[in-house]
XYZ file of C-alpha atoms in Angstrom:
303
model
C 7.347 -13.440 17.913
C 4.555 -15.741 16.744
C 2.179 -13.934 14.407
C -1.076 -14.937 12.794
C -1.310 -13.399 9.327
C -4.600 -13.293 7.426
C -4.277 -12.509 3.725
C -1.322 -14.106 1.965
C -1.553 -12.395 -1.420
C 0.956 -10.042 -3.029
C 1.642 -7.879 0.037
C 0.856 -10.410 2.760
C 2.902 -13.134 1.094
C 5.986 -10.931 0.892
C 5.522 -9.907 4.510
C 5.464 -13.583 5.490
C 8.798 -14.102 3.752
C 10.411 -11.070 5.381
C 9.119 -12.003 8.852
C 10.299 -15.598 8.556
C 13.763 -14.431 7.490
C 13.743 -12.198 10.569
C 13.248 -15.169 12.876
C 9.521 -14.862 13.580
C 7.020 -17.713 13.391
C 3.961 -17.344 11.157
C 0.580 -19.043 11.136
C -1.085 -18.005 7.881
C -4.613 -18.089 6.506
C -5.924 -17.153 3.074
C -9.091 -18.080 1.214
C -6.926 -19.258 -1.693
C -5.351 -22.667 -1.137
C -2.522 -21.748 -3.515
C -1.517 -18.804 -1.300
C -1.589 -21.004 1.806
C 0.603 -23.575 0.067
C 3.113 -20.914 -0.980
C 3.320 -19.594 2.583
C 3.864 -23.136 3.843
C 6.650 -23.583 1.316
C 8.313 -20.479 2.774
C 8.117 -21.973 6.279
C 4.798 -20.721 7.660
C 2.223 -22.970 9.314
C -0.962 -22.881 7.228
C -4.477 -22.693 8.655
C -7.569 -23.498 6.597
C -9.920 -21.262 8.619
C -9.859 -18.348 11.037
C -10.755 -20.740 13.843
C -7.822 -22.998 12.966
C -5.492 -20.007 12.897
C -6.612 -18.825 16.336
C -6.278 -22.339 17.770
C -2.647 -22.519 16.651
C -1.744 -19.320 18.519
C -1.176 -19.200 22.273
C -2.697 -16.211 24.096
C -2.107 -13.344 24.113
C -2.398 -13.644 20.328
C -1.134 -11.182 17.719
C -3.062 -11.331 14.433
C -2.223 -9.164 11.405
C -5.022 -8.706 8.838
C -3.927 -7.956 5.238
C -7.142 -8.187 3.221
C -8.887 -5.599 0.982
C -10.393 -2.637 2.793
C -14.107 -2.277 3.325
C -16.347 -5.296 3.838
C -13.555 -7.937 3.701
C -11.696 -6.228 6.568
C -14.858 -5.486 8.564
C -16.132 -9.046 8.229
C -12.739 -10.545 9.132
C -12.468 -8.446 12.290
C -16.062 -9.265 13.270
C -15.390 -13.002 12.896
C -12.180 -12.743 14.908
C -13.928 -10.933 17.752
C -16.241 -13.915 18.160
C -13.328 -16.260 18.928
C -10.558 -14.121 20.447
C -9.883 -13.542 24.132
C -9.116 -10.395 26.174
C -5.634 -8.960 25.531
C -5.405 -10.559 22.085
C -4.370 -8.021 19.442
C -5.773 -7.382 15.958
C -3.746 -5.344 13.466
C -5.360 -3.945 10.318
C -2.544 -3.439 7.816
C -4.774 -2.807 4.799
C -5.682 0.512 3.178
C -8.742 1.030 5.368
C -10.566 4.319 5.776
C -9.395 5.823 9.069
C -13.005 6.279 10.184
C -13.550 2.522 9.745
C -10.448 1.941 11.867
C -11.809 4.110 14.659
C -15.009 2.063 14.586
C -13.082 -1.227 14.548
C -11.055 -0.058 17.542
C -14.299 0.579 19.420
C -15.618 -2.882 18.540
C -12.372 -4.419 19.788
C -12.390 -2.362 22.989
C -15.883 -3.665 23.787
C -14.421 -7.203 23.729
C -11.241 -6.176 25.605
C -9.246 -6.969 22.467
C -6.388 -4.653 21.464
C -6.312 -2.980 18.047
C -3.716 -1.258 15.880
C -4.253 0.327 12.472
C -1.072 0.356 10.419
C -0.663 2.156 7.132
C 1.746 0.114 5.002
C 3.758 1.577 2.125
C 6.394 -0.126 0.033
C 4.475 -2.119 -2.542
C 6.283 -4.939 -4.294
C 9.636 -3.529 -3.108
C 8.805 -4.052 0.552
C 10.209 -7.578 0.558
C 13.748 -6.429 -0.222
C 13.801 -2.782 0.910
C 11.338 -2.978 3.790
C 7.914 -1.465 4.452
C 7.193 2.019 5.725
C 4.781 1.566 8.645
C 2.494 4.262 10.076
C 1.036 2.934 13.339
C -2.129 4.137 15.082
C -3.342 2.891 18.456
C -2.279 2.804 22.105
C 1.385 2.987 23.070
C 1.417 -0.361 24.894
C 0.174 -2.283 21.851
C 2.690 -0.466 19.656
C 5.517 -1.447 22.017
C 4.291 -5.042 22.048
C 4.577 -5.253 18.265
C 7.897 -3.423 17.866
C 9.950 -6.594 17.235
C 7.750 -7.300 14.215
C 7.766 -3.670 13.052
C 11.579 -3.543 13.220
C 11.762 -6.651 11.036
C 9.324 -5.381 8.424
C 10.621 -1.813 8.157
C 13.956 -0.354 7.039
C 15.917 1.792 9.503
C 13.725 4.678 10.738
C 10.894 3.247 8.650
C 8.179 2.874 11.285
C 6.591 5.184 13.854
C 3.699 5.457 16.291
C 1.830 8.418 14.765
C -1.151 8.722 17.124
C -4.236 7.073 18.549
C -6.676 4.709 16.870
C -7.275 5.736 13.250
C -4.121 7.863 13.008
C -2.152 5.190 11.167
C -4.646 4.939 8.338
C -5.224 8.715 8.347
C -1.505 9.334 7.789
C -1.429 6.631 5.093
C -4.414 8.255 3.367
C -2.535 11.546 3.139
C 0.658 9.718 2.123
C -1.251 8.331 -0.860
C -2.742 11.750 -1.635
C 0.775 13.197 -1.773
C 1.720 10.334 -4.072
C -1.152 11.337 -6.400
C 0.187 14.882 -6.707
C 3.810 13.786 -7.162
C 2.906 11.301 -9.890
C 0.788 13.898 -11.673
C 3.606 16.443 -11.624
C 6.120 13.930 -12.947
C 3.722 12.781 -15.647
C 3.008 16.321 -16.866
C 6.694 17.249 -16.836
C 7.690 14.303 -18.993
C 4.767 14.999 -21.314
C 6.322 18.422 -21.980
C 9.760 16.900 -22.453
C 8.395 14.350 -24.924
C 6.557 16.952 -26.996
C 9.463 19.407 -27.165
C 11.435 20.097 -30.326
C 14.672 18.719 -28.813
C 14.247 14.928 -29.205
C 15.149 14.500 -25.533
C 16.024 11.048 -24.213
C 13.469 10.704 -21.406
C 15.236 7.814 -19.695
C 18.433 9.869 -19.587
C 16.675 12.849 -17.994
C 14.928 10.674 -15.394
C 18.276 9.171 -14.367
C 19.958 12.597 -14.456
C 17.396 14.213 -12.151
C 17.535 11.249 -9.755
C 21.171 12.099 -8.973
C 21.896 15.318 -7.091
C 19.047 17.522 -8.326
C 16.635 19.181 -5.897
C 13.816 17.034 -7.324
C 15.688 13.741 -6.948
C 13.492 10.947 -5.621
C 12.875 7.208 -5.860
C 10.021 7.792 -8.299
C 12.452 9.218 -10.862
C 14.686 6.175 -10.442
C 11.674 3.946 -11.066
C 10.634 6.024 -14.056
C 14.064 5.538 -15.606
C 13.592 1.782 -15.141
C 10.156 1.977 -16.746
C 11.561 3.819 -19.784
C 14.324 1.224 -20.067
C 11.818 -1.636 -19.967
C 9.080 -0.091 -22.094
C 10.913 2.412 -24.304
C 10.747 6.204 -24.157
C 7.316 6.225 -25.829
C 5.770 3.777 -23.311
C 4.015 2.532 -26.425
C 2.521 -0.584 -24.816
C 1.077 1.156 -21.749
C -2.422 2.584 -21.905
C -2.975 5.992 -20.301
C -5.705 4.608 -18.035
C -4.870 5.386 -14.391
C -6.822 3.808 -11.525
C -7.390 5.353 -8.125
C -7.369 3.402 -4.863
C -10.059 5.325 -2.893
C -7.525 7.082 -0.656
C -7.460 10.094 -2.982
C -11.250 10.353 -2.833
C -11.236 10.013 0.965
C -8.683 12.819 1.200
C -10.789 15.079 -1.022
C -13.873 14.356 1.080
C -11.964 15.042 4.301
C -10.619 18.326 2.933
C -14.102 19.445 1.856
C -15.613 18.519 5.228
C -12.928 20.547 7.033
C -12.681 23.402 4.489
C -9.013 22.659 3.770
C -7.920 23.785 0.273
C -6.124 20.967 -1.568
C -6.124 22.164 -5.198
C -3.118 20.162 -6.388
C -4.115 16.862 -4.792
C -7.765 17.240 -5.808
C -6.834 18.080 -9.383
C -4.542 15.051 -9.556
C -7.528 12.887 -8.573
C -9.649 14.479 -11.297
C -6.855 13.863 -13.796
C -7.097 10.146 -13.018
C -10.773 10.285 -13.882
C -9.894 12.123 -17.110
C -7.308 9.456 -17.966
C -10.157 7.042 -18.621
C -11.385 9.212 -21.478
C -8.411 10.699 -23.357
C -5.034 9.372 -24.496
C -2.297 11.424 -22.808
C 1.378 10.573 -22.349
C 1.432 11.973 -18.800
C -1.036 9.276 -17.807
C 1.090 6.594 -19.452
C 4.002 7.802 -17.271
C 1.862 7.556 -14.110
C 0.568 4.093 -15.053
C 4.130 2.903 -15.692
C 5.305 4.305 -12.329
C 2.449 2.678 -10.385
C 3.440 -0.634 -11.957
C 7.075 -0.086 -10.959
C 6.598 0.784 -7.284
C 3.430 -1.115 -6.446
C 3.072 -3.864 -9.010
C -0.255 -2.320 -10.025
C -1.637 -3.820 -13.226
C -1.328 -1.679 -16.346
C -3.651 -1.864 -19.299
C -1.742 -2.780 -22.430
C -2.286 -1.096 -25.762
C -2.460 -3.412 -28.780
C 0.779 -3.940 -30.661
C 1.097 -1.775 -33.760
C 0.897 -3.778 -36.938
């Protein structure tokens, strides 16, 4: 397929590479000239404006938006709707609030433009392993994009999860689950570190990742983090960011009277991480860097 891709940064740039290797053609736009040049080096056709991108695509067009959620996504979709034609398709692959996606779908429908909201998981590993894709929208648009979804995802790694907004709703809860899992792992290794047994934390992470009932990719990544940073994670600050999805989940749960004590507490623990030095938060920060390439704050080297 021929795809227009807007946003050629860390995630979008890797998606360009994976799509090109899968035999698709890409027309790419990014505000940063350096990102456009890198995409061109990979084999994409660069565009220096949204108008130029649209002009290089024959209708019906398929345009994937990978820009930060909120105003950047809303403004990009609004600009596209001024220049697209009926039956063109806009995909929002960012971490948008599902309620924004429902509104964007309505704006697109008014212009007879198709819309899909796709929750994307995989972080910096998506290029080699593939991206997990949670797709919301109408069935016909989903079917139209399946060749691209098959290229981006690993086997059984994409699904049509519901109507407009469902993709980003499922991704929101995916991230909320991630919050709770990271918090549990962080607290567990805090106990291990403070025990009287001088336990090798990297060894335990690798041990549990093989055959135990708690085995998971996060433990494999934690073992890598301990190998790279040392069992004390001495250079990693215990400051843990949140990406809004945890807050949206808490708000949704409150609005619908759904008890989420573990997920909500894990969000509060991230707030607390910005005040106190705790090893569990260093573990979570190290893991977020491993699976998503999220920036970690570095502690000063000991003299």
